[in-house]
CSV table of C-alpha atoms and ligand atoms in Angstrom, one decimal:
chain,number,residue,atom,x,y,z
O,1,UNK,CA,0.0,0.0,0.0
O,2,UNK,CA,1.3,3.5,-0.8
O,3,UNK,CA,1.8,5.7,2.2
O,4,UNK,CA,-0.9,8.3,2.8
O,5,UNK,CA,-0.5,11.6,1.0
O,6,UNK,CA,1.3,14.0,3.2
O,7,UNK,CA,0.7,17.6,4.2
O,8,UNK,CA,3.9,19.6,3.9
O,9,UNK,CA,4.2,23.1,5.3
O,10,UNK,CA,6.8,25.4,3.9
O,11,UNK,CA,7.6,28.4,6.1
O,12,UNK,CA,10.4,30.8,6.6
O,13,UNK,CA,11.0,34.5,6.7
O,14,UNK,CA,9.8,36.8,4.0
O,15,UNK,CA,12.6,37.2,1.4
O,16,UNK,CA,13.8,33.6,1.9
O,17,UNK,CA,12.4,32.8,-1.5
O,18,UNK,CA,9.4,30.5,-0.6
O,19,UNK,CA,7.4,31.7,-3.6
O,20,UNK,CA,10.2,30.9,-6.1
O,21,UNK,CA,10.9,27.5,-4.6
O,22,UNK,CA,7.2,26.6,-4.6
O,23,UNK,CA,7.0,27.7,-8.3
O,24,UNK,CA,10.0,25.5,-9.2
O,25,UNK,CA,8.5,22.5,-7.4
O,26,UNK,CA,5.2,23.0,-9.2
O,27,UNK,CA,6.8,23.3,-12.6
O,28,UNK,CA,8.3,19.9,-12.2
O,29,UNK,CA,5.4,18.3,-10.3
O,30,UNK,CA,2.1,19.9,-11.4
O,31,UNK,CA,0.4,17.2,-9.4
O,32,UNK,CA,1.4,18.9,-6.1
O,33,UNK,CA,-1.6,20.8,-4.8
O,34,UNK,CA,-0.8,24.2,-3.4
O,35,UNK,CA,-3.3,25.6,-1.0
O,36,UNK,CA,-4.7,29.0,-1.9
O,37,UNK,CA,-5.1,31.2,1.2
O,38,UNK,CA,-7.7,33.8,2.0
O,39,UNK,CA,-6.4,37.2,2.8
O,40,UNK,CA,-7.8,40.6,3.7
O,41,UNK,CA,-4.9,42.4,2.1
O,42,UNK,CA,-5.4,44.2,-1.3
O,43,UNK,CA,-4.3,42.4,-4.4
O,44,UNK,CA,-1.0,43.5,-5.8
O,45,UNK,CA,-0.8,44.3,-9.5
O,46,UNK,CA,-1.0,41.1,-11.5
O,47,UNK,CA,-2.6,39.1,-8.7
O,48,UNK,CA,-5.9,37.3,-9.5
O,49,UNK,CA,-8.7,36.3,-7.1
O,50,UNK,CA,-8.5,32.5,-6.7
O,51,UNK,CA,-4.9,32.2,-8.0
O,52,UNK,CA,-2.5,33.8,-5.6
O,53,UNK,CA,-5.2,34.3,-2.9
O,54,UNK,CA,-8.9,34.6,-2.3
O,55,UNK,CA,-9.2,38.3,-1.5
O,56,UNK,CA,-11.9,38.8,1.1
O,57,UNK,CA,-13.0,41.6,3.4
O,58,UNK,CA,-12.7,41.7,7.2
O,59,UNK,CA,-16.3,40.6,7.7
O,60,UNK,CA,-16.0,37.5,5.5
O,61,UNK,CA,-12.7,36.6,7.1
O,62,UNK,CA,-14.2,36.9,10.6
O,63,UNK,CA,-17.1,34.8,9.5
O,64,UNK,CA,-14.7,32.1,8.2
O,65,UNK,CA,-12.8,32.1,11.6
O,66,UNK,CA,-16.1,31.9,13.6
O,67,UNK,CA,-17.4,29.0,11.4
O,68,UNK,CA,-14.1,27.2,11.9
O,69,UNK,CA,-13.5,27.1,8.2
O,70,UNK,CA,-9.8,27.9,8.5
O,71,UNK,CA,-7.1,25.3,9.3
O,72,UNK,CA,-4.9,28.1,10.6
O,73,UNK,CA,-4.8,31.9,10.4
O,74,UNK,CA,-2.6,34.8,11.4
O,75,UNK,CA,-2.2,38.5,11.0
O,76,UNK,CA,0.7,39.9,9.0
O,77,UNK,CA,1.5,43.6,8.4
O,78,UNK,CA,-2.0,44.6,9.3
O,79,UNK,CA,-3.8,42.1,7.2
O,80,UNK,CA,-5.3,38.6,8.0
O,81,UNK,CA,-4.3,35.4,6.2
O,82,UNK,CA,-5.7,31.9,6.6
O,83,UNK,CA,-5.8,28.4,5.0
O,84,UNK,CA,-9.3,27.1,4.0
O,85,UNK,CA,-9.6,23.8,5.8
O,86,UNK,CA,-11.9,21.8,3.5
O,87,UNK,CA,-9.9,21.8,0.3
O,88,UNK,CA,-6.8,20.6,2.2
O,89,UNK,CA,-8.8,17.7,3.8
O,90,UNK,CA,-10.3,16.8,0.4
O,91,UNK,CA,-7.0,16.7,-1.4
O,92,UNK,CA,-5.3,14.6,1.3
O,93,UNK,CA,-8.2,12.2,1.3
O,94,UNK,CA,-7.9,11.7,-2.4
O,95,UNK,CA,-4.2,11.0,-2.1
O,96,UNK,CA,-2.8,14.2,-3.5
O,97,UNK,CA,0.4,15.7,-1.9
O,98,UNK,CA,-0.5,19.1,-0.4
O,99,UNK,CA,1.8,22.0,0.1
O,100,UNK,CA,1.1,25.0,2.3
O,101,UNK,CA,3.2,28.2,2.1
O,102,UNK,CA,2.4,30.0,5.3
O,103,UNK,CA,4.1,32.0,8.1
O,104,UNK,CA,5.6,30.7,11.4
O,105,UNK,CA,2.4,31.2,13.5
O,106,UNK,CA,0.4,29.3,10.9
O,107,UNK,CA,2.9,26.5,10.8
O,108,UNK,CA,2.6,26.2,14.6
O,109,UNK,CA,-1.2,25.9,14.4
O,110,UNK,CA,-0.9,23.2,11.7
O,111,UNK,CA,1.5,21.3,13.9
O,112,UNK,CA,-1.0,21.4,16.8
O,113,UNK,CA,-4.0,20.3,14.8
O,114,UNK,CA,-2.3,17.9,12.3
O,115,UNK,CA,0.7,16.3,14.1
O,116,UNK,CA,1.6,14.2,11.0
O,117,UNK,CA,2.2,17.3,8.9
O,118,UNK,CA,5.8,17.8,7.9
O,119,UNK,CA,7.2,21.2,8.7
O,120,UNK,CA,9.9,22.5,6.5
O,121,UNK,CA,11.8,25.8,7.2
O,122,UNK,CA,13.3,27.6,4.2
O,123,UNK,CA,16.2,29.7,5.4
O,124,UNK,CA,18.0,32.4,3.5
O,125,UNK,CA,21.8,31.8,3.0
O,126,UNK,CA,22.5,34.5,5.7
O,127,UNK,CA,20.7,37.3,7.4
O,128,UNK,CA,22.7,39.8,5.4
O,129,UNK,CA,21.6,38.2,2.2
O,130,UNK,CA,18.0,38.3,3.4
O,131,UNK,CA,18.3,42.0,4.3
O,132,UNK,CA,19.7,42.6,0.8
O,133,UNK,CA,16.8,40.8,-0.9
O,134,UNK,CA,14.2,42.6,1.2
O,135,UNK,CA,15.7,46.0,0.5
O,136,UNK,CA,16.4,45.2,-3.1
O,137,UNK,CA,12.8,44.4,-3.9
O,138,UNK,CA,12.2,48.1,-3.9
O,139,UNK,CA,8.4,47.5,-3.6
O,140,UNK,CA,8.0,48.4,0.1
O,141,UNK,CA,8.5,51.6,2.0
O,142,UNK,CA,11.4,51.6,4.6
O,143,UNK,CA,9.2,51.1,7.6
O,144,UNK,CA,7.7,48.0,6.0
O,145,UNK,CA,11.2,46.7,5.2
O,146,UNK,CA,12.1,47.2,8.9
O,147,UNK,CA,9.0,45.4,10.0
O,148,UNK,CA,9.9,42.5,7.7
O,149,UNK,CA,13.5,42.3,9.0
O,150,UNK,CA,12.2,42.3,12.6
O,151,UNK,CA,9.8,39.6,11.8
O,152,UNK,CA,12.5,37.6,10.0
O,153,UNK,CA,14.7,37.7,13.1
O,154,UNK,CA,11.8,36.2,15.1
O,155,UNK,CA,11.1,33.5,12.4
O,156,UNK,CA,14.8,32.5,12.1
O,157,UNK,CA,15.0,32.0,15.8
O,158,UNK,CA,12.2,29.4,15.6
O,159,UNK,CA,14.0,27.3,13.0
O,160,UNK,CA,14.5,24.4,15.5
O,161,UNK,CA,10.7,23.9,15.8
O,162,UNK,CA,10.7,22.5,12.2
O,163,UNK,CA,11.3,19.0,11.1
O,164,UNK,CA,13.6,19.9,8.2
O,165,UNK,CA,15.7,22.9,7.2
O,166,UNK,CA,16.5,23.9,3.6
O,167,UNK,CA,19.0,26.7,3.0
O,168,UNK,CA,17.9,28.5,-0.2
O,169,UNK,CA,21.3,29.4,-1.7
O,170,UNK,CA,20.0,28.1,-5.1
O,171,UNK,CA,16.3,27.9,-6.1
O,172,UNK,CA,16.5,24.7,-8.1
O,173,UNK,CA,18.6,22.8,-5.5
O,174,UNK,CA,16.2,24.0,-2.8
O,175,UNK,CA,13.3,22.7,-4.9
O,176,UNK,CA,15.1,19.4,-5.3
O,177,UNK,CA,15.3,19.0,-1.6
O,178,UNK,CA,11.7,19.9,-1.1
O,179,UNK,CA,10.6,17.4,-3.7
O,180,UNK,CA,12.7,14.7,-2.0
O,181,UNK,CA,11.2,15.6,1.4
O,182,UNK,CA,7.7,15.4,0.0
O,183,UNK,CA,8.5,11.9,-1.3
O,184,UNK,CA,6.8,12.6,-4.6
O,185,UNK,CA,7.2,9.8,-7.1
O,186,UNK,CA,9.0,11.0,-10.2
U,201,5GP,P1,2.3,38.3,1.1
U,201,5GP,O1,1.3,39.3,1.6
U,201,5GP,O2,3.6,38.9,0.8
U,201,5GP,O3,1.7,37.5,0.0
U,201,5GP,O4,2.4,37.3,2.3
U,201,5GP,C1,2.9,37.7,3.5
U,201,5GP,C2,3.1,36.5,4.5
U,201,5GP,O5,1.9,35.8,4.8
U,201,5GP,C3,4.1,35.5,3.9
U,201,5GP,O6,5.0,35.2,5.0
U,201,5GP,C4,3.2,34.3,3.7
U,201,5GP,O7,3.9,33.1,3.9
U,201,5GP,C5,2.2,34.5,4.7
U,201,5GP,N1,0.9,33.8,4.4
U,201,5GP,C6,0.3,33.6,3.2
U,201,5GP,N2,-0.8,32.9,3.3
U,201,5GP,C7,-0.9,32.5,4.6
U,201,5GP,C8,-1.8,31.7,5.3
U,201,5GP,O8,-2.8,31.2,4.8
U,201,5GP,N3,-1.6,31.6,6.6
U,201,5GP,C9,-0.6,32.1,7.3
U,201,5GP,N4,-0.5,31.9,8.6
U,201,5GP,N5,0.3,32.9,6.6
U,201,5GP,C10,0.2,33.1,5.3
């Protein structure tokens, strides 16, 4: 019998490259199902409802929390983010490997409610490199960059809570490691 499909949580500080690594994994393994979170933040240019996120208002988000429709949720830079529970359960039940890309507090909540989940921490090569990437993005004002750096320090300190650590010094190699950890048949 094949092992049950596994839930893998990828977390790590903003700027570690989670989005690029996930994109590389999905290019190679389109069968991996990536959860689409709900968020109350505004869409950025080029983002589409239902693709990067489901964009909802505060009232709808609060309703989902109250109805226990979210597997986990957290606030980030003044906006709320959460993982809809039902699609995750459905994909796992039908044998599909599931990947969540969420923040540290979210990863902790998943650990508490689904102890079999595999928690993977994506770390930047160094804090200096992370700072360079966050500043270099040029999309955020200096105060937001400072907030992200403060949060990154907190997230990096929690690295030991994770089952696995991947250092993202190269996107394709980091994606190789994540694929190996997810035990996806090639
Ligand atoms: P962004 O607004 O840049 O897309 O994401 C900001 C942060 O929110 C990132 O660290 C991302 O991993 C995290 N995030 C995205 N979706 C979720 C979610 O569903 N739950 C939690 N806890 N964090 C999320």
